[in-house]
Amino acid sequence: METETGTETITALSFSPPVILVAIAIFLGGSLLCALAPNINALIAGRAVQGLGSAGMGTMVNVIICDFFSVRDRGLYLGFTSLAHALGSAIGPLVGGALTEKADWRWCFWINLPIGGAVFAILLFFLKVASPGTPIVAGLKKIDWAGGSLVVGSVLMVLLALDFGDVVFPWSSATVISLIVFGVVTRALFVLNEWKFAKKPIIPLHLFSTKSAVAAYNVYVFNFYVFIGMLYYLPLYSQAVLGANALISGIYILPLIVASSLAAAFVSFFIQKTGKYLGVMVGVGGGMNIEPPLIVVQAINSARDTAAVVSSMNFVRSIAIAISIVVGGVIFQNEMTAANPALVTQIGAELGRQFNGDRAAAKVDAINELPGQQQGVVRQAYFDSLRDVWIMYVAFSALSLLFNVFVRAHHLSTENKEAVLGADREKTVGPDRNVEFK
C-alpha cells in the first residue's frame, strides 16, 4: 500500500515508462521468487515483492491514461482497463484452478514470466513519451517517507486488531485494544503530517475538500469493499457448501465477472459520449461504480493533481479490499466458532475441531472425505456462517448507494490539460504533449 500512495511522488522522478518498467521487473522478480519458494516464508516474501510491483503497475497505467486524454475521454480508456482487469479476474481463477488441480501450484507463478516479459518488451520498444525528468536523488528527497510510514503502520495495526479479535485474542484483550488505539492515533498523526509538515504529501488533503469528492471516494471504497469481498468469499461458498473443486468454483464466479465488466464497459462508453455520469452512478451493480468515482474526483481537481487522485484512489481501494477480506473472515470465523459445539455433538470432537473458526477456511477439502450425512451437517454450518457475510456486504452496498446521492454534476472537459512532471510539476502547461504510441 505504501507503494501505491507513494506513486504520485515517484512519478515526479522520470515519468511513466521508466517507472512502469521497473514495476513490471519487480513483479516478475516476485513471481520468480514465489515459483522457486522452498517454504511458506519464502512464498510470503515473494508475494510481498509481487505486491510492490503490482501496485506500481496498476497505478501507472491509470496515470498514463489520465495524462494522455481529457477528463471526458478518460472514462472510455479507463473502461478498457476495467475490461482487462475483469477478463484477468475471470480467466485467473480458471487457469489457477486448472494448474493447481492438474499440474502444480508453482505454475501459477511461472506463467507470469513469459506474459510479463512480452509486455515489458512491448512497452520498452513502442511506448514513446518525452518527459522532463527529475534526478533520482532529488526526487527521493521529495517523497513523504514519514507520511508513508505512518499510514502503513496505522493500517497494519487496525487490520491486525480486526484479524485477532475474538479469534486469536478476545476483543477486550490488551493486545486488540492497544492495536486499535495506536492505529487510530497513528492515523491522526498521518493526517497532521499531511496537513502541516509534508511538503509533498502522498495524499493531499485538498482532494477531500468538497462534499462531492468525499462522496465519490466513499462510493469507490464501498463498491470495491463489496465487489472484491464477493470475489473472495464466493469460491469458499462454492467449495464448502456446493462441493465444487477449485476449477468449478472459478467457473461459478464468471456471471459476477461478466456482468460487472459489461456494466463497466457500458458506463465508460456512456460517459465518453454524453459527458454525464449522474444517471449511471445510481445504477445497480459493482461494474457501474468502478470508473465514475475516479472521473468525478478528477473533474473536481486540477490537472496537476491527476497522479495524486489516481494514487489516492488506489490507496483507499487497497484499504477497502484488505478490510473487506479481514472483516468477512472475522465474521465467518466467529460464526463457525459459534457453530462448533453443535458440530462436535453431531460428528464427534476430533472431526468437529477441524472445522473450528480459525481452521474452517483451510479445511474445505476435508469436507469431501466425510461420510454423506456428516458432509451435510458441515456444509450447513458453512452455509449459515457465510450468510452473515453476505448480509454484511448488502449493508455496505446500501452505503455505496447512499453516498451516490451526494455526488454532484461537474463539467467534463474535452481538452487534455496536463501537469509538468518532475520537481516543478505544479506548473501547468497547455493541452499538447509529445506523445507517441506506434
mmCIF file of C-alpha atoms in Angstrom, residues 76-413:
data_model
loop_
_atom_site.group_PDB
_atom_site.id
_atom_site.type_symbol
_atom_site.label_atom_id
_atom_site.label_comp_id
_atom_site.label_asym_id
_atom_site.label_seq_id
_atom_site.Cartn_x
_atom_site.Cartn_y
_atom_site.Cartn_z
ATOM 1 C CA LEU A 76 -13.646 5.176 -22.150
ATOM 2 C CA TYR A 77 -9.987 4.225 -21.864
ATOM 3 C CA LEU A 78 -10.191 3.502 -18.155
ATOM 4 C CA GLY A 79 -13.104 1.267 -19.092
ATOM 5 C CA PHE A 80 -10.720 -0.727 -21.271
ATOM 6 C CA THR A 81 -8.508 -1.283 -18.233
ATOM 7 C CA SER A 82 -11.565 -2.419 -16.289
ATOM 8 C CA LEU A 83 -12.392 -4.895 -19.040
ATOM 9 C CA ALA A 84 -8.824 -6.183 -18.978
ATOM 10 C CA HIS A 85 -8.995 -6.477 -15.195
ATOM 11 C CA ALA A 86 -12.328 -8.289 -15.404
ATOM 12 C CA LEU A 87 -11.009 -10.633 -18.086
ATOM 13 C CA GLY A 88 -8.000 -11.424 -15.931
ATOM 14 C CA SER A 89 -10.227 -11.922 -12.893
ATOM 15 C CA ALA A 90 -12.373 -14.347 -14.892
ATOM 16 C CA ILE A 91 -9.554 -16.294 -16.516
ATOM 17 C CA GLY A 92 -7.222 -16.222 -13.494
ATOM 18 C CA PRO A 93 -9.274 -18.465 -11.176
ATOM 19 C CA LEU A 94 -9.943 -20.886 -14.036
ATOM 20 C CA VAL A 95 -6.299 -21.130 -15.051
ATOM 21 C CA GLY A 96 -5.134 -21.171 -11.438
ATOM 22 C CA GLY A 97 -7.641 -23.864 -10.526
ATOM 23 C CA ALA A 98 -6.681 -25.962 -13.549
ATOM 24 C CA LEU A 99 -2.963 -25.626 -12.813
ATOM 25 C CA THR A 100 -3.487 -26.479 -9.149
ATOM 26 C CA GLU A 101 -5.677 -29.484 -9.951
ATOM 27 C CA LYS A 102 -3.789 -30.868 -12.959
ATOM 28 C CA ALA A 103 -0.201 -29.678 -12.605
ATOM 29 C CA ASP A 104 1.492 -27.836 -9.744
ATOM 30 C CA TRP A 105 0.655 -24.626 -7.886
ATOM 31 C CA ARG A 106 4.069 -23.192 -8.815
ATOM 32 C CA TRP A 107 2.835 -22.839 -12.382
ATOM 33 C CA CYS A 108 0.501 -20.095 -11.133
ATOM 34 C CA PHE A 109 3.683 -18.017 -10.794
ATOM 35 C CA TRP A 110 5.746 -19.415 -13.663
ATOM 36 C CA ILE A 111 3.022 -18.372 -16.110
ATOM 37 C CA ASN A 112 3.567 -14.704 -15.211
ATOM 38 C CA LEU A 113 7.116 -14.691 -16.575
ATOM 39 C CA PRO A 114 6.537 -15.099 -20.346
ATOM 40 C CA ILE A 115 3.437 -12.878 -20.290
ATOM 41 C CA GLY A 116 5.126 -10.170 -18.234
ATOM 42 C CA GLY A 117 8.286 -10.404 -20.318
ATOM 43 C CA ALA A 118 6.311 -9.810 -23.512
ATOM 44 C CA VAL A 119 4.554 -6.778 -22.001
ATOM 45 C CA PHE A 120 7.902 -5.408 -20.789
ATOM 46 C CA ALA A 121 9.364 -5.667 -24.306
ATOM 47 C CA ILE A 122 6.338 -4.004 -25.936
ATOM 48 C CA LEU A 123 6.475 -1.025 -23.566
ATOM 49 C CA LEU A 124 10.243 -0.742 -23.832
ATOM 50 C CA PHE A 125 10.290 -0.507 -27.625
ATOM 51 C CA PHE A 126 6.950 1.036 -28.577
ATOM 52 C CA LEU A 127 5.807 3.443 -25.848
ATOM 53 C CA LYS A 128 7.461 6.800 -26.516
ATOM 54 C CA VAL A 129 6.960 9.632 -24.043
ATOM 55 C CA ALA A 130 9.035 12.789 -23.885
ATOM 56 C CA SER A 131 9.136 13.983 -20.287
ATOM 57 C CA PRO A 132 11.201 16.324 -18.126
ATOM 58 C CA GLY A 133 12.738 14.071 -15.513
ATOM 59 C CA THR A 134 13.946 14.869 -12.047
ATOM 60 C CA PRO A 135 17.245 13.415 -10.790
ATOM 61 C CA ILE A 136 16.585 10.312 -8.715
ATOM 62 C CA VAL A 137 18.260 11.675 -5.573
ATOM 63 C CA ALA A 138 16.279 14.921 -5.768
ATOM 64 C CA GLY A 139 13.076 13.001 -6.349
ATOM 65 C CA LEU A 140 13.694 10.620 -3.452
ATOM 66 C CA LYS A 141 14.184 13.585 -1.139
ATOM 67 C CA LYS A 142 10.711 14.827 -2.045
ATOM 68 C CA ILE A 143 8.957 11.583 -1.106
ATOM 69 C CA ASP A 144 6.879 11.854 2.051
ATOM 70 C CA TRP A 145 8.589 8.991 3.889
ATOM 71 C CA ALA A 146 7.094 9.975 7.242
ATOM 72 C CA GLY A 147 3.568 10.014 5.853
ATOM 73 C CA GLY A 148 4.036 6.674 4.130
ATOM 74 C CA SER A 149 5.353 5.044 7.305
ATOM 75 C CA LEU A 150 2.546 6.477 9.430
ATOM 76 C CA VAL A 151 -0.287 5.418 7.133
ATOM 77 C CA VAL A 152 1.089 1.910 6.575
ATOM 78 C CA GLY A 153 1.653 1.459 10.318
ATOM 79 C CA SER A 154 -1.866 2.661 11.063
ATOM 80 C CA VAL A 155 -3.482 0.344 8.524
ATOM 81 C CA LEU A 156 -1.450 -2.663 9.655
ATOM 82 C CA MET A 157 -2.351 -2.150 13.312
ATOM 83 C CA VAL A 158 -6.077 -1.843 12.580
ATOM 84 C CA LEU A 159 -6.039 -4.873 10.268
ATOM 85 C CA LEU A 160 -4.182 -6.958 12.846
ATOM 86 C CA ALA A 161 -6.693 -5.927 15.510
ATOM 87 C CA LEU A 162 -9.607 -6.966 13.286
ATOM 88 C CA ASP A 163 -7.871 -10.214 12.394
ATOM 89 C CA PHE A 164 -7.023 -11.081 16.016
ATOM 90 C CA GLY A 165 -10.359 -10.051 17.522
ATOM 91 C CA ASP A 166 -12.228 -12.971 19.074
ATOM 92 C CA VAL A 167 -10.101 -15.426 17.065
ATOM 93 C CA VAL A 168 -6.565 -15.192 18.463
ATOM 94 C CA PHE A 169 -7.340 -12.798 21.336
ATOM 95 C CA PRO A 170 -10.639 -11.616 22.885
ATOM 96 C CA TRP A 171 -11.890 -8.217 21.738
ATOM 97 C CA SER A 172 -11.384 -6.979 25.301
ATOM 98 C CA SER A 173 -7.740 -8.103 25.420
ATOM 99 C CA ALA A 174 -4.939 -5.589 25.844
ATOM 100 C CA THR A 175 -3.433 -6.672 22.517
ATOM 101 C CA VAL A 176 -6.523 -5.933 20.423
ATOM 102 C CA ILE A 177 -7.409 -2.708 22.262
ATOM 103 C CA SER A 178 -3.818 -1.433 22.019
ATOM 104 C CA LEU A 179 -3.653 -2.152 18.296
ATOM 105 C CA ILE A 180 -6.907 -0.271 17.680
ATOM 106 C CA VAL A 181 -5.941 2.707 19.870
ATOM 107 C CA PHE A 182 -2.438 3.059 18.444
ATOM 108 C CA GLY A 183 -3.804 2.533 14.933
ATOM 109 C CA VAL A 184 -6.234 5.430 15.381
ATOM 110 C CA VAL A 185 -3.567 7.645 16.971
ATOM 111 C CA THR A 186 -1.120 6.868 14.165
ATOM 112 C CA ARG A 187 -3.777 7.695 11.577
ATOM 113 C CA ALA A 188 -4.332 11.062 13.318
ATOM 114 C CA LEU A 189 -0.584 11.717 13.190
ATOM 115 C CA PHE A 190 -0.641 10.884 9.476
ATOM 116 C CA VAL A 191 -3.382 13.455 8.836
ATOM 117 C CA LEU A 192 -1.449 16.043 10.880
ATOM 118 C CA ASN A 193 1.709 15.306 8.904
ATOM 119 C CA GLU A 194 -0.085 15.687 5.561
ATOM 120 C CA TRP A 195 -1.754 18.899 6.723
ATOM 121 C CA LYS A 196 1.099 20.749 8.424
ATOM 122 C CA PHE A 197 4.503 19.221 7.706
ATOM 123 C CA ALA A 198 4.722 17.297 4.420
ATOM 124 C CA LYS A 199 5.968 19.416 1.513
ATOM 125 C CA LYS A 200 4.846 16.780 -0.997
ATOM 126 C CA PRO A 201 2.077 14.880 0.822
ATOM 127 C CA ILE A 202 1.340 11.422 -0.522
ATOM 128 C CA ILE A 203 -2.381 12.125 -0.128
ATOM 129 C CA PRO A 204 -3.027 15.887 -0.420
ATOM 130 C CA LEU A 205 -5.911 16.756 1.884
ATOM 131 C CA HIS A 206 -7.369 19.257 -0.586
ATOM 132 C CA LEU A 207 -8.520 16.259 -2.648
ATOM 133 C CA PHE A 208 -11.221 15.832 0.005
ATOM 134 C CA SER A 209 -12.231 19.496 0.154
ATOM 135 C CA THR A 210 -15.659 19.131 -1.484
ATOM 136 C CA LYS A 211 -18.701 17.126 -0.494
ATOM 137 C CA SER A 212 -18.932 15.634 -3.965
ATOM 138 C CA ALA A 213 -15.332 14.393 -3.871
ATOM 139 C CA VAL A 214 -15.779 12.820 -0.439
ATOM 140 C CA ALA A 215 -18.948 11.129 -1.658
ATOM 141 C CA ALA A 216 -17.147 9.800 -4.752
ATOM 142 C CA TYR A 217 -14.339 8.389 -2.616
ATOM 143 C CA ASN A 218 -16.867 6.633 -0.389
ATOM 144 C CA VAL A 219 -18.735 5.195 -3.376
ATOM 145 C CA TYR A 220 -15.420 3.871 -4.691
ATOM 146 C CA VAL A 221 -14.432 2.385 -1.331
ATOM 147 C CA PHE A 222 -17.732 0.670 -0.573
ATOM 148 C CA ASN A 223 -18.065 -0.589 -4.134
ATOM 149 C CA PHE A 224 -14.701 -2.343 -4.048
ATOM 150 C CA TYR A 225 -15.306 -3.449 -0.461
ATOM 151 C CA VAL A 226 -18.318 -5.431 -1.651
ATOM 152 C CA PHE A 227 -17.085 -6.427 -5.105
ATOM 153 C CA ILE A 228 -13.732 -7.891 -4.047
ATOM 154 C CA GLY A 229 -15.277 -9.436 -0.942
ATOM 155 C CA MET A 230 -17.736 -11.304 -3.134
ATOM 156 C CA LEU A 231 -14.926 -12.478 -5.414
ATOM 157 C CA TYR A 232 -13.043 -13.739 -2.354
ATOM 158 C CA TYR A 233 -15.829 -15.498 -0.467
ATOM 159 C CA LEU A 234 -17.945 -16.885 -3.319
ATOM 160 C CA PRO A 235 -15.286 -19.527 -4.156
ATOM 161 C CA LEU A 236 -15.264 -20.515 -0.469
ATOM 162 C CA TYR A 237 -19.042 -20.893 -0.627
ATOM 163 C CA SER A 238 -18.808 -22.921 -3.842
ATOM 164 C CA GLN A 239 -16.258 -25.330 -2.405
ATOM 165 C CA ALA A 240 -17.552 -25.623 1.164
ATOM 166 C CA VAL A 241 -21.318 -25.574 0.563
ATOM 167 C CA LEU A 242 -21.739 -26.747 -3.030
ATOM 168 C CA GLY A 243 -18.837 -29.210 -3.009
ATOM 169 C CA ALA A 244 -17.154 -27.749 -6.112
ATOM 170 C CA ASN A 245 -13.432 -28.104 -6.765
ATOM 171 C CA ALA A 246 -11.098 -25.156 -7.393
ATOM 172 C CA LEU A 247 -11.713 -25.193 -11.158
ATOM 173 C CA ILE A 248 -15.515 -25.356 -10.936
ATOM 174 C CA SER A 249 -15.611 -22.664 -8.238
ATOM 175 C CA GLY A 250 -13.790 -20.394 -10.696
ATOM 176 C CA ILE A 251 -16.487 -21.068 -13.284
ATOM 177 C CA TYR A 252 -19.201 -20.243 -10.744
ATOM 178 C CA ILE A 253 -17.956 -16.654 -10.341
ATOM 179 C CA LEU A 254 -17.994 -15.998 -14.099
ATOM 180 C CA PRO A 255 -21.523 -14.486 -14.023
ATOM 181 C CA LEU A 256 -20.350 -11.884 -11.499
ATOM 182 C CA ILE A 257 -17.253 -11.058 -13.558
ATOM 183 C CA VAL A 258 -19.054 -10.913 -16.906
ATOM 184 C CA ALA A 259 -21.920 -8.785 -15.565
ATOM 185 C CA SER A 260 -19.605 -6.290 -13.863
ATOM 186 C CA SER A 261 -17.274 -5.998 -16.865
ATOM 187 C CA LEU A 262 -20.163 -5.381 -19.268
ATOM 188 C CA ALA A 263 -21.595 -2.770 -16.889
ATOM 189 C CA ALA A 264 -18.206 -1.053 -16.612
ATOM 190 C CA ALA A 265 -17.831 -1.005 -20.400
ATOM 191 C CA PHE A 266 -21.308 0.458 -20.888
ATOM 192 C CA VAL A 267 -20.768 3.171 -18.288
ATOM 193 C CA SER A 268 -17.376 4.151 -19.735
ATOM 194 C CA PHE A 269 -18.841 4.474 -23.240
ATOM 195 C CA PHE A 270 -21.822 6.431 -21.879
ATOM 196 C CA ILE A 271 -19.614 8.951 -20.062
ATOM 197 C CA GLN A 272 -17.356 9.419 -23.087
ATOM 198 C CA LYS A 273 -20.281 10.077 -25.420
ATOM 199 C CA THR A 274 -22.503 12.207 -23.191
ATOM 200 C CA GLY A 275 -20.176 13.730 -20.605
ATOM 201 C CA LYS A 276 -22.687 12.732 -17.902
ATOM 202 C CA TYR A 277 -22.230 10.313 -15.030
ATOM 203 C CA LEU A 278 -25.017 11.020 -12.531
ATOM 204 C CA GLY A 279 -27.517 8.821 -14.340
ATOM 205 C CA VAL A 280 -25.258 5.795 -14.084
ATOM 206 C CA MET A 281 -23.773 6.480 -10.652
ATOM 207 C CA VAL A 282 -27.047 5.428 -9.037
ATOM 208 C CA GLY A 283 -27.226 2.261 -11.116
ATOM 209 C CA VAL A 284 -27.174 -1.184 -9.591
ATOM 210 C CA GLY A 285 -24.076 -3.317 -9.973
ATOM 211 C CA GLY A 286 -20.446 -3.122 -8.993
ATOM 212 C CA GLY A 287 -19.240 -2.609 -12.554
ATOM 213 C CA MET A 288 -21.168 0.646 -12.857
ATOM 214 C CA ASN A 289 -19.263 2.199 -9.971
ATOM 215 C CA ILE A 290 -15.737 1.171 -10.948
ATOM 216 C CA GLU A 291 -14.785 4.164 -13.130
ATOM 217 C CA PRO A 292 -17.279 7.029 -12.458
ATOM 218 C CA PRO A 293 -15.939 7.936 -8.962
ATOM 219 C CA LEU A 294 -12.430 8.304 -10.391
ATOM 220 C CA ILE A 295 -13.745 10.563 -13.163
ATOM 221 C CA VAL A 296 -15.711 12.642 -10.626
ATOM 222 C CA VAL A 297 -12.680 13.394 -8.445
ATOM 223 C CA GLN A 298 -10.535 14.227 -11.482
ATOM 224 C CA ALA A 299 -13.213 16.595 -12.776
ATOM 225 C CA ILE A 300 -13.248 18.405 -9.430
ATOM 226 C CA ASN A 301 -9.467 18.784 -9.112
ATOM 227 C CA SER A 302 -6.889 20.426 -11.366
ATOM 228 C CA ALA A 303 -4.661 18.665 -13.891
ATOM 229 C CA ARG A 304 -1.629 18.847 -11.604
ATOM 230 C CA ASP A 305 -3.454 16.587 -9.149
ATOM 231 C CA THR A 306 -4.058 13.784 -11.665
ATOM 232 C CA ALA A 307 -1.378 11.468 -10.302
ATOM 233 C CA ALA A 308 -2.363 12.294 -6.719
ATOM 234 C CA VAL A 309 -6.009 11.467 -7.463
ATOM 235 C CA VAL A 310 -5.110 8.146 -9.079
ATOM 236 C CA SER A 311 -2.725 7.115 -6.308
ATOM 237 C CA SER A 312 -5.116 8.165 -3.528
ATOM 238 C CA MET A 313 -7.963 6.265 -5.204
ATOM 239 C CA ASN A 314 -5.768 3.180 -5.473
ATOM 240 C CA PHE A 315 -4.777 3.600 -1.847
ATOM 241 C CA VAL A 316 -8.316 3.794 -0.477
ATOM 242 C CA ARG A 317 -9.266 0.882 -2.747
ATOM 243 C CA SER A 318 -6.423 -1.204 -1.290
ATOM 244 C CA ILE A 319 -7.538 -0.406 2.244
ATOM 245 C CA ALA A 320 -11.147 -1.261 1.372
ATOM 246 C CA ILE A 321 -10.127 -4.596 -0.133
ATOM 247 C CA ALA A 322 -7.927 -5.510 2.824
ATOM 248 C CA ILE A 323 -10.550 -4.554 5.404
ATOM 249 C CA SER A 324 -13.283 -6.312 3.424
ATOM 250 C CA ILE A 325 -11.434 -9.618 3.409
ATOM 251 C CA VAL A 326 -10.400 -9.305 7.057
ATOM 252 C CA VAL A 327 -13.866 -8.308 8.320
ATOM 253 C CA GLY A 328 -15.502 -11.009 6.221
ATOM 254 C CA GLY A 329 -13.041 -13.503 7.667
ATOM 255 C CA VAL A 330 -13.728 -12.346 11.223
ATOM 256 C CA ILE A 331 -17.487 -12.757 10.756
ATOM 257 C CA PHE A 332 -17.076 -16.169 9.126
ATOM 258 C CA GLN A 333 -14.633 -17.459 11.739
ATOM 259 C CA ASN A 334 -16.722 -16.210 14.656
ATOM 260 C CA GLU A 335 -19.845 -17.856 13.240
ATOM 261 C CA MET A 336 -18.004 -21.133 12.647
ATOM 262 C CA THR A 337 -16.669 -20.973 16.207
ATOM 263 C CA ALA A 338 -20.214 -20.455 17.497
ATOM 264 C CA ALA A 339 -21.407 -23.418 15.413
ATOM 265 C CA ASN A 340 -18.571 -25.692 16.538
ATOM 266 C CA PRO A 341 -20.243 -27.104 19.695
ATOM 267 C CA ALA A 342 -23.142 -28.355 17.565
ATOM 268 C CA LEU A 343 -20.692 -29.838 15.051
ATOM 269 C CA VAL A 344 -18.807 -31.617 17.829
ATOM 270 C CA THR A 345 -22.085 -33.092 19.082
ATOM 271 C CA GLN A 346 -23.107 -34.350 15.630
ATOM 272 C CA ILE A 347 -19.816 -35.515 14.079
ATOM 273 C CA GLY A 348 -17.563 -36.003 17.107
ATOM 274 C CA ALA A 349 -14.929 -33.944 18.866
ATOM 275 C CA GLU A 350 -11.971 -34.945 16.677
ATOM 276 C CA LEU A 351 -13.689 -34.109 13.394
ATOM 277 C CA GLY A 352 -15.529 -31.101 14.803
ATOM 278 C CA ARG A 353 -12.310 -29.402 15.879
ATOM 279 C CA GLN A 354 -11.073 -29.488 12.266
ATOM 280 C CA PHE A 355 -13.855 -27.097 11.314
ATOM 281 C CA ASN A 356 -13.459 -24.645 14.181
ATOM 282 C CA GLY A 357 -13.390 -20.951 13.312
ATOM 283 C CA ASP A 358 -9.657 -20.450 12.825
ATOM 284 C CA ARG A 359 -9.329 -23.639 10.740
ATOM 285 C CA ALA A 360 -12.562 -23.677 8.764
ATOM 286 C CA ALA A 361 -11.369 -21.828 5.656
ATOM 287 C CA ALA A 362 -8.310 -24.071 5.318
ATOM 288 C CA LYS A 363 -10.230 -27.330 5.840
ATOM 289 C CA VAL A 364 -12.654 -27.100 2.923
ATOM 290 C CA ASP A 365 -11.122 -30.097 1.126
ATOM 291 C CA ALA A 366 -11.600 -32.230 4.248
ATOM 292 C CA ILE A 367 -15.388 -31.980 3.870
ATOM 293 C CA ASN A 368 -15.338 -34.317 0.856
ATOM 294 C CA GLU A 369 -13.658 -37.021 2.948
ATOM 295 C CA LEU A 370 -16.573 -37.201 5.411
ATOM 296 C CA PRO A 371 -19.499 -39.646 5.130
ATOM 297 C CA GLY A 372 -22.536 -38.267 3.298
ATOM 298 C CA GLN A 373 -24.636 -37.374 6.362
ATOM 299 C CA GLN A 374 -21.737 -35.661 8.120
ATOM 300 C CA GLN A 375 -20.944 -33.714 4.956
ATOM 301 C CA GLY A 376 -24.444 -32.265 5.022
ATOM 302 C CA VAL A 377 -24.057 -31.153 8.636
ATOM 303 C CA VAL A 378 -20.735 -29.419 7.987
ATOM 304 C CA ARG A 379 -21.891 -27.790 4.744
ATOM 305 C CA GLN A 380 -24.925 -26.386 6.559
ATOM 306 C CA ALA A 381 -22.603 -24.817 9.149
ATOM 307 C CA TYR A 382 -20.587 -23.165 6.366
ATOM 308 C CA PHE A 383 -23.808 -22.015 4.689
ATOM 309 C CA ASP A 384 -25.129 -20.398 7.875
ATOM 310 C CA SER A 385 -21.788 -18.731 8.646
ATOM 311 C CA LEU A 386 -21.366 -17.280 5.159
ATOM 312 C CA ARG A 387 -24.939 -15.980 5.204
ATOM 313 C CA ASP A 388 -23.908 -13.372 7.772
ATOM 314 C CA VAL A 389 -21.027 -12.368 5.497
ATOM 315 C CA TRP A 390 -23.496 -11.764 2.646
ATOM 316 C CA ILE A 391 -25.693 -9.671 4.946
ATOM 317 C CA MET A 392 -22.695 -7.506 5.806
ATOM 318 C CA TYR A 393 -21.969 -6.917 2.114
ATOM 319 C CA VAL A 394 -25.593 -5.975 1.453
ATOM 320 C CA ALA A 395 -25.297 -3.325 4.176
ATOM 321 C CA PHE A 396 -22.157 -1.863 2.599
ATOM 322 C CA SER A 397 -23.832 -1.898 -0.823
ATOM 323 C CA ALA A 398 -26.561 0.263 0.705
ATOM 324 C CA LEU A 399 -23.895 2.684 1.964
ATOM 325 C CA SER A 400 -22.463 2.942 -1.545
ATOM 326 C CA LEU A 401 -25.913 3.750 -2.900
ATOM 327 C CA LEU A 402 -26.447 6.331 -0.153
ATOM 328 C CA PHE A 403 -23.231 8.217 -0.947
ATOM 329 C CA ASN A 404 -24.192 8.295 -4.628
ATOM 330 C CA VAL A 405 -26.887 10.793 -3.651
ATOM 331 C CA PHE A 406 -24.242 13.351 -2.624
ATOM 332 C CA VAL A 407 -22.261 13.228 -5.876
ATOM 333 C CA ARG A 408 -22.848 16.406 -7.869
ATOM 334 C CA ALA A 409 -22.572 17.077 -11.604
ATOM 335 C CA HIS A 410 -19.296 18.586 -12.822
ATOM 336 C CA HIS A 411 -18.158 19.672 -16.260
ATOM 337 C CA LEU A 412 -16.102 17.023 -18.060
ATOM 338 C CA SER A 413 -13.631 18.892 -20.232
#
